[in-house]
């Protein structure tokens, strides 16, 4: 327990740090700096969310003999006390109108998004949610409390909406403005995503809520269902829904847009957007917790989800631990490696390295995805503190607050508000309250728990029954005829009632088992600030706006009062029955303490002020409640000061601003540092057509075929074979595949292509075009290979100590693989082995050590793919066109060999090439080497197309880039006139099928 000096009075806090205006200035300067580096920025931000923040209700005129079936609606948040916005359109001869109202829920996220309208144009792309339709003559609201359709209102299947009605909603959204919000220079633009009913339910009810949500909250599926779930059908719906979002973005995307994707509903979307827009600036924010890799790996489609997320430039989480879990999953599940991030100040404004800020710490983790570094950071969302402060002074709150205080005069009030969801810890809260009454009997009859549980997005009858039984048990055990210790209300609560409960509470009890963010805890702090200090400073007390109004009927407060009256009789002497107002009860008091779970996204920021607990430890929770209820005023004020500072620092405008600033820093730091242009197919076709001789050199794995988990499964596609055949049949072309594969594999899958030349094992073996299968020239036959036995002994030593590792013996090289080992231990052992080899063998033997993807390879010195490229250039000096493609570190040797053809080198001079070292490899000892002379290369620099497969940000020596093997093969088909074939049998798209893994033998 923290100790506090209670001898001083804490003044009201009025500062906001860091300042939002300062952050906006930093963003503006950063944008100018990024633009000065040649990067296009449109000044627009596209946000992709699950739901539009708007409920759409259709009003149709009567149509005889026509009825619309009403399938169950997708559970969703609904508006409360909202103004309607109506737009009328004509659908043929039948007029219709759209009624738009704000959607309840996700207030914090949308508040942050709206705040960006101060500096940027904004577009929200999201699913419409269920479309409701009024029956003829019905004008009541479309929905009632809890999200159910009101009488006379039906849910319209998406398939039953006409194109005119869909277009009408698009027009209505263009003029929609939320009432009561802060005015900004830029209006919000809304783009609806239309999901079919089957897709919407499979996506949300199926994969999101039944698969991802339990897993992310550490509830494996057997914990929440009695049957083993099949995830495949729901995953198809999840993918289909994400594809619909990607298509919607494709229609509106402008070069230079910033794209932010929100939450776990759209985890495949970053990669899908990246496939359409390789240069897009994409960020992903995950609002939920992210589990440890040991839990996440239970997900059947784990790699597809991670690869989808890694399509973003920047992935952000609520806490550092969640970001660390994500990085660990990328390493352990996908086999990727961590890398240093590019950000210099993503955490906030004007911070120094290592300094804790609103967005975490400067200096971020990254994941190296085939040469492209994806940044990982954390930044809690928070709440819109200014708006909550304004709402907490609404005139309807004061009478409700005073009624509650009068009702429980002389008693302490504990307040809790949660969704009735297993992860919210309502059961643990009730058990802890019972523990309090058991172990601290002085509180019996002197403390009440008012627990409001709003309906969850998916019903749980078992949990509802368990909570009801616990409430009945506690009230039966510790209640009496004149006292009820627990008041439980399972219903939605109006804003005035909610803030009245938070204001009157002597203690707030927040006990989620896992939570991305909990706004109740932060709203409680704001309400306590108003009660303790108001707007007038310390000691000024409650300062509500407007006159006192009568208590409205039908709400939670009325239910509390009526429930107590029915149990203990009327409340005497507190309510003025003549005026309906409630008599004031007490002067300003010290702000009440907060008891909160340590498993919340905001817990770190609020750790110093709150009484943090483990909700599973009932004794600890009970003791913390007792401490909070008996806390002296000085400690309350000091704790509240720390809480208020945290809440007013971690606000939604700050969160949104930090996300934009972080993405811009990523754009300016990495993208401008190295941006390889996409392969210019038109230029390549022009140079190809005019060349009298052409040289093609391809890597295999990751270039002509996608990388797969099992190397033996990396077989060429029909289109790949067609392209290679057509290219090699042209007498002007010389075609080679330069691979790390052994000769047997290349003979088996490609050996029938007699017009193609091959290099196996990174240049150790060569099969010339026209040679029969198995006819390989060993370029290392004159080498002293005795070192292989020594290296094998060293590799055996580390294999025995590294579970899952193995040795691969080739004819001229030896490789130690650890991709099946624990990533951290394997990486450590690799470094130890590398150090041993470089210290003891490399100085004494003609070898070099290559660190690959989860492997360590030792090969003869001067044997690499680059030497083969030099050999081919030397043997074909009259080539007027060169195409060379590869995807990983070993292929950089090829690109390095082609660097002598860069424009800066050959613009005004001839290129004279000396005989390459590899030209002498096959000469036997004691024989006379042939006289090899330098040759002049006639190729022009703009006819050299060295192409790296991957993203444009990938670090490479290549002149060009293309995204995947699919694009490489398609380019070759276009060169040979097969580009328009209806079914060319291309390699699958990057991630399609999505279960590919990142291992290769290049």
Coordinates of C-alpha atoms in Angstrom, one line a residue, residues 48-418:
X48 CA -12.2 2.1 -40.4
X49 CA -14.5 1.1 -37.5
X50 CA -16.9 -1.8 -37.0
X51 CA -20.1 0.3 -36.8
X52 CA -20.9 3.7 -38.1
X53 CA -21.6 5.9 -35.0
X54 CA -25.1 6.3 -36.4
X55 CA -28.3 4.2 -36.3
X56 CA -30.2 4.3 -39.6
X57 CA -33.9 3.8 -39.7
X58 CA -35.9 3.6 -42.9
X59 CA -39.4 5.0 -43.3
X60 CA -41.3 3.5 -46.2
X61 CA -44.7 4.2 -47.6
X62 CA -47.2 1.4 -47.4
X63 CA -46.8 -1.3 -50.1
X64 CA -49.8 -3.7 -50.5
X65 CA -49.2 -7.5 -50.2
X66 CA -45.6 -7.1 -49.3
X67 CA -44.0 -8.1 -46.0
X68 CA -40.4 -8.2 -45.0
X69 CA -39.2 -11.1 -42.8
X70 CA -37.6 -10.1 -39.6
X71 CA -34.5 -12.2 -38.7
X72 CA -32.8 -11.7 -35.4
X73 CA -30.8 -8.5 -35.4
X74 CA -27.1 -8.3 -34.8
X75 CA -26.6 -7.2 -31.2
X76 CA -25.2 -3.7 -31.2
X77 CA -25.1 -0.4 -29.3
X78 CA -28.1 1.8 -29.7
X79 CA -28.8 5.5 -29.2
X80 CA -30.4 7.0 -26.1
X81 CA -32.2 10.4 -25.9
X82 CA -31.0 11.3 -29.4
X83 CA -32.2 13.9 -31.8
X84 CA -33.4 12.5 -35.2
X85 CA -32.0 13.6 -38.5
X86 CA -34.2 12.9 -41.5
X87 CA -33.6 12.9 -45.2
X88 CA -36.3 12.1 -47.8
X89 CA -35.6 10.5 -51.1
X90 CA -37.8 8.9 -53.8
X91 CA -37.4 5.2 -54.7
X92 CA -39.2 5.0 -58.0
X93 CA -42.8 5.8 -57.3
X94 CA -42.5 5.0 -53.6
X95 CA -41.0 7.7 -51.4
X96 CA -38.9 6.9 -48.4
X97 CA -36.9 8.7 -45.8
X98 CA -34.0 7.9 -43.6
X99 CA -34.0 8.8 -39.9
X100 CA -30.4 9.0 -38.4
X101 CA -29.6 9.1 -34.7
X102 CA -26.3 8.8 -32.9
X103 CA -25.4 5.2 -31.9
X104 CA -24.8 4.4 -28.3
X105 CA -21.3 3.2 -27.3
X106 CA -17.7 3.7 -28.2
X107 CA -18.0 7.3 -27.1
X108 CA -14.3 7.6 -26.2
X109 CA -13.0 6.4 -29.6
X110 CA -15.4 8.6 -31.6
X111 CA -14.6 11.6 -29.4
X112 CA -11.0 11.2 -30.2
X113 CA -11.7 10.8 -33.9
X114 CA -13.9 13.9 -34.0
X115 CA -11.1 16.0 -32.3
X116 CA -8.9 15.4 -35.3
X117 CA -11.4 17.4 -37.4
X118 CA -9.7 20.5 -35.9
X119 CA -6.7 19.9 -38.3
X120 CA -7.7 17.2 -40.8
X121 CA -10.5 16.1 -43.1
X122 CA -12.1 13.0 -41.7
X123 CA -13.8 10.0 -43.3
X124 CA -15.3 7.1 -41.2
X125 CA -15.8 3.9 -43.2
X126 CA -17.9 1.4 -41.3
X127 CA -20.7 -1.1 -41.3
X128 CA -24.2 0.3 -41.2
X129 CA -25.4 -2.1 -38.5
X130 CA -28.9 -3.5 -38.8
X131 CA -31.3 -1.4 -40.8
X132 CA -34.6 -0.9 -39.1
X133 CA -37.9 0.1 -40.8
X134 CA -41.0 1.7 -39.4
X135 CA -44.2 0.1 -40.1
X136 CA -46.7 2.4 -41.9
X137 CA -48.0 5.1 -39.5
X138 CA -45.4 4.4 -36.8
X139 CA -43.3 7.4 -35.8
X140 CA -41.9 6.2 -32.4
X141 CA -38.1 5.6 -32.0
X142 CA -36.9 2.5 -33.9
X143 CA -35.4 0.9 -30.8
X144 CA -36.0 0.7 -27.1
X145 CA -33.6 0.1 -24.1
X146 CA -31.2 -2.8 -24.6
X147 CA -31.1 -2.5 -28.3
X148 CA -34.3 -4.3 -29.1
X149 CA -36.6 -3.2 -31.9
X150 CA -39.6 -1.1 -30.7
X151 CA -43.1 -2.3 -31.4
X152 CA -44.0 -1.6 -35.1
X153 CA -40.4 -1.7 -36.1
X154 CA -38.7 -4.5 -38.1
X155 CA -35.2 -5.3 -39.2
X156 CA -34.7 -5.2 -42.9
X157 CA -32.5 -7.8 -44.5
X158 CA -29.7 -6.1 -46.5
X159 CA -30.7 -8.1 -49.5
X160 CA -34.2 -6.4 -49.4
X161 CA -32.8 -2.9 -49.6
X162 CA -33.0 -1.3 -53.1
X163 CA -30.0 0.4 -54.7
X164 CA -32.0 3.7 -54.5
X165 CA -32.5 3.2 -50.7
X166 CA -28.8 2.5 -50.2
X167 CA -27.9 5.6 -52.3
X168 CA -30.4 7.6 -50.2
X169 CA -28.6 6.6 -47.0
X170 CA -25.3 7.7 -48.5
X171 CA -26.8 11.1 -49.3
X172 CA -28.4 11.4 -45.8
X173 CA -25.0 10.6 -44.2
X174 CA -23.4 13.5 -46.1
X175 CA -25.5 16.1 -44.2
X176 CA -25.6 14.3 -40.8
X177 CA -24.2 16.3 -37.8
X178 CA -24.2 15.2 -34.2
X179 CA -26.0 17.5 -31.9
X180 CA -24.2 19.0 -28.9
X181 CA -20.7 18.1 -30.0
X182 CA -17.9 20.6 -30.3
X183 CA -17.7 22.4 -33.5
X184 CA -14.6 21.8 -35.7
X185 CA -13.4 23.4 -39.0
X186 CA -13.8 20.1 -40.9
X187 CA -17.1 18.1 -41.1
X188 CA -17.1 14.3 -40.7
X189 CA -17.8 12.2 -43.8
X190 CA -19.4 8.8 -43.4
X191 CA -19.1 6.0 -45.9
X192 CA -21.4 2.9 -45.3
X193 CA -20.1 -0.6 -45.7
X194 CA -23.0 -3.0 -46.8
X195 CA -22.6 -6.5 -45.3
X196 CA -25.0 -9.3 -46.1
X197 CA -26.9 -10.6 -43.1
X198 CA -25.1 -14.0 -43.2
X199 CA -21.7 -12.3 -43.5
X200 CA -22.5 -9.8 -40.8
X201 CA -23.6 -12.5 -38.3
X202 CA -20.7 -14.9 -39.1
X203 CA -18.3 -12.0 -38.8
X204 CA -19.5 -10.5 -35.6
X205 CA -21.5 -13.1 -33.6
X206 CA -19.4 -15.9 -34.9
X207 CA -15.7 -15.1 -35.3
X208 CA -15.4 -11.8 -33.3
X209 CA -17.5 -12.6 -30.3
X210 CA -17.3 -16.4 -30.1
X211 CA -13.6 -16.8 -31.2
X212 CA -11.5 -13.7 -30.9
X213 CA -13.1 -12.0 -27.9
X214 CA -12.8 -15.0 -25.5
X215 CA -9.3 -15.7 -26.6
X216 CA -8.1 -12.1 -26.3
X217 CA -9.6 -12.0 -22.7
X218 CA -7.9 -15.3 -21.7
X219 CA -11.2 -17.3 -21.9
X220 CA -10.5 -20.3 -24.1
X221 CA -13.6 -21.5 -25.8
X222 CA -14.3 -24.5 -23.6
X223 CA -14.7 -22.0 -20.7
X224 CA -17.6 -20.2 -22.4
X225 CA -19.3 -23.0 -24.3
X226 CA -20.1 -26.7 -23.7
X227 CA -19.2 -27.7 -27.2
X228 CA -16.1 -27.6 -29.3
X229 CA -16.5 -24.7 -31.8
X230 CA -15.7 -25.0 -35.5
X231 CA -14.0 -21.7 -36.5
X232 CA -13.6 -22.3 -40.3
X233 CA -17.1 -21.1 -41.4
X234 CA -17.0 -18.1 -39.2
X235 CA -13.5 -17.2 -40.4
X236 CA -14.7 -17.2 -44.0
X237 CA -17.3 -14.6 -42.9
X238 CA -14.7 -12.7 -41.0
X239 CA -12.5 -12.6 -44.1
X240 CA -15.4 -11.7 -46.4
X241 CA -16.4 -8.8 -44.1
X242 CA -12.8 -7.5 -44.1
X243 CA -12.7 -7.7 -47.9
X244 CA -15.8 -5.6 -48.1
X245 CA -14.1 -2.9 -46.0
X246 CA -11.0 -3.1 -48.3
X247 CA -13.2 -2.6 -51.4
X248 CA -14.9 0.4 -49.7
X249 CA -11.4 1.9 -49.1
X250 CA -10.3 1.2 -52.6
X251 CA -13.2 3.3 -53.9
X252 CA -12.4 6.4 -51.9
X253 CA -8.6 6.2 -51.3
X254 CA -6.5 9.2 -52.3
X255 CA -2.7 9.2 -52.5
X256 CA -1.4 10.5 -49.2
X257 CA -4.3 9.5 -47.0
X258 CA -3.6 8.4 -43.5
X259 CA -5.5 5.2 -42.6
X260 CA -6.3 4.2 -39.1
X261 CA -8.1 0.8 -38.5
X262 CA -9.8 0.3 -35.2
X263 CA -10.0 -2.9 -33.2
X264 CA -10.2 -6.6 -33.5
X265 CA -13.1 -6.7 -35.9
X266 CA -10.8 -5.8 -38.8
X267 CA -7.4 -7.5 -38.1
X268 CA -7.1 -8.8 -41.7
X269 CA -7.8 -5.4 -43.2
X270 CA -4.2 -3.8 -43.0
X271 CA -2.8 -6.5 -45.3
X272 CA -5.9 -6.4 -47.6
X273 CA -5.5 -2.7 -48.1
X274 CA -1.8 -3.0 -48.5
X275 CA -2.4 -5.4 -51.5
X276 CA -4.3 -2.7 -53.3
X277 CA -2.2 0.3 -52.1
X278 CA 1.4 -0.8 -51.4
X279 CA 2.5 2.7 -50.4
X280 CA -0.5 3.5 -48.1
X281 CA 0.2 4.9 -44.6
X282 CA -1.7 2.4 -42.4
X283 CA -2.1 2.3 -38.6
X284 CA -3.9 -0.3 -36.6
X285 CA -5.2 0.3 -33.0
X286 CA -6.3 -2.7 -31.0
X287 CA -8.7 -1.6 -28.2
X288 CA -8.9 -5.1 -26.5
X289 CA -6.2 -6.8 -24.5
X290 CA -3.8 -9.0 -26.5
X291 CA -3.0 -12.3 -24.9
X292 CA 0.4 -13.9 -24.3
X293 CA 1.8 -16.0 -27.1
X294 CA 1.1 -19.2 -25.2
X295 CA -2.7 -18.3 -25.3
X296 CA -2.7 -16.8 -28.7
X297 CA -1.2 -19.8 -30.4
X298 CA -4.4 -21.7 -29.6
X299 CA -6.1 -19.8 -32.3
X300 CA -6.5 -22.0 -35.4
X301 CA -6.0 -19.1 -37.8
X302 CA -3.2 -17.5 -35.7
X303 CA -0.8 -16.8 -38.6
X304 CA -3.4 -15.3 -40.9
X305 CA -4.5 -12.9 -38.1
X306 CA -0.9 -11.8 -37.4
X307 CA 0.1 -11.4 -41.0
X308 CA -3.1 -9.4 -41.5
X309 CA -2.1 -7.1 -38.7
X310 CA 1.5 -6.8 -39.9
X311 CA 0.2 -5.3 -43.1
X312 CA 0.1 -2.0 -41.1
X313 CA 3.0 0.4 -40.8
X314 CA 2.2 0.9 -37.2
X315 CA 0.3 -1.3 -34.7
X316 CA -0.7 0.2 -31.4
X317 CA -2.1 -1.2 -28.1
X318 CA -3.5 0.1 -24.9
X319 CA -0.5 -1.1 -22.7
X320 CA 3.1 -2.0 -23.1
X321 CA 2.3 -5.6 -22.0
X322 CA -0.2 -6.1 -24.8
X323 CA 2.4 -4.8 -27.3
X324 CA 5.0 -7.1 -25.9
X325 CA 2.6 -10.1 -26.2
X326 CA 1.9 -9.2 -29.8
X327 CA 5.7 -9.0 -30.6
X328 CA 6.3 -12.3 -28.9
X329 CA 3.5 -13.9 -30.9
X330 CA 5.0 -12.6 -34.2
X331 CA 8.3 -14.1 -33.3
X332 CA 7.0 -17.5 -32.0
X333 CA 4.1 -18.1 -34.3
X334 CA 5.4 -16.5 -37.6
X335 CA 9.1 -16.8 -37.1
X336 CA 9.7 -13.1 -37.7
X337 CA 12.5 -11.2 -35.9
X338 CA 12.3 -8.1 -33.8
X339 CA 13.9 -4.9 -34.9
X340 CA 14.4 -1.4 -33.7
X341 CA 11.6 1.1 -34.4
X342 CA 12.0 4.3 -36.4
X343 CA 10.1 6.7 -34.1
X344 CA 12.0 9.4 -32.3
X345 CA 9.2 10.8 -30.3
X346 CA 6.0 8.8 -30.7
X347 CA 5.1 8.8 -27.1
X348 CA 4.2 12.5 -26.9
X349 CA 5.4 16.0 -27.4
X350 CA 8.8 17.3 -26.6
X351 CA 10.0 14.1 -24.8
X352 CA 13.4 12.6 -24.5
X353 CA 14.4 8.9 -25.0
X354 CA 13.1 6.7 -22.3
X355 CA 10.7 9.3 -20.9
X356 CA 7.3 8.0 -20.0
X357 CA 4.5 9.9 -21.8
X358 CA 0.9 9.8 -22.8
X359 CA 1.8 7.3 -25.5
X360 CA 4.3 5.2 -23.6
X361 CA 8.0 5.5 -24.0
X362 CA 10.1 6.8 -26.8
X363 CA 12.0 4.1 -28.7
X364 CA 9.7 1.4 -29.9
X365 CA 9.8 -2.3 -30.8
X366 CA 9.5 -3.4 -34.4
X367 CA 8.9 -6.6 -36.3
X368 CA 11.0 -7.3 -39.4
X369 CA 8.6 -8.7 -42.0
X370 CA 10.7 -9.7 -45.0
X371 CA 12.8 -6.5 -44.7
X372 CA 9.9 -4.2 -43.8
X373 CA 9.8 -3.1 -40.2
X374 CA 6.4 -2.8 -38.6
X375 CA 6.4 -0.4 -35.6
X376 CA 4.8 -1.5 -32.4
X377 CA 3.8 1.0 -29.7
X378 CA 1.2 1.6 -26.9
X379 CA -1.0 4.5 -26.0
X380 CA -4.1 4.3 -23.8
X381 CA -7.3 5.8 -25.2
X382 CA -8.7 7.6 -22.1
X383 CA -11.8 9.7 -22.2
X384 CA -12.8 13.2 -23.4
X385 CA -12.3 14.8 -20.0
X386 CA -13.6 18.2 -21.0
X387 CA -16.8 16.8 -22.3
X388 CA -17.3 14.5 -19.3
X389 CA -16.7 17.5 -17.0
X390 CA -19.4 19.4 -18.9
X391 CA -21.8 16.5 -18.8
X392 CA -21.2 16.0 -15.1
X393 CA -22.6 19.5 -14.4
X394 CA -25.9 18.9 -16.1
X395 CA -28.9 20.2 -14.1
X396 CA -30.6 16.8 -13.9
X397 CA -27.9 15.3 -11.9
X398 CA -28.1 17.2 -8.6
X399 CA -31.6 16.1 -7.5
X400 CA -30.7 12.5 -8.2
X401 CA -27.4 12.8 -6.3
X402 CA -29.1 14.4 -3.3
X403 CA -32.0 11.8 -3.3
X404 CA -29.5 9.0 -3.1
X405 CA -27.5 10.6 -0.3
X406 CA -30.7 11.3 1.6
X407 CA -31.8 7.7 1.1
X408 CA -28.6 6.3 2.5
X409 CA -27.8 8.9 5.0
X410 CA -25.3 7.6 7.5
X411 CA -24.3 4.7 5.2
X412 CA -21.4 4.3 2.8
X413 CA -22.2 3.8 -0.9
X414 CA -20.2 1.6 -3.2
X415 CA -20.9 1.9 -6.8
X416 CA -20.2 -0.4 -9.7
X417 CA -21.2 -0.4 -13.3
X418 CA -20.3 -3.1 -15.8

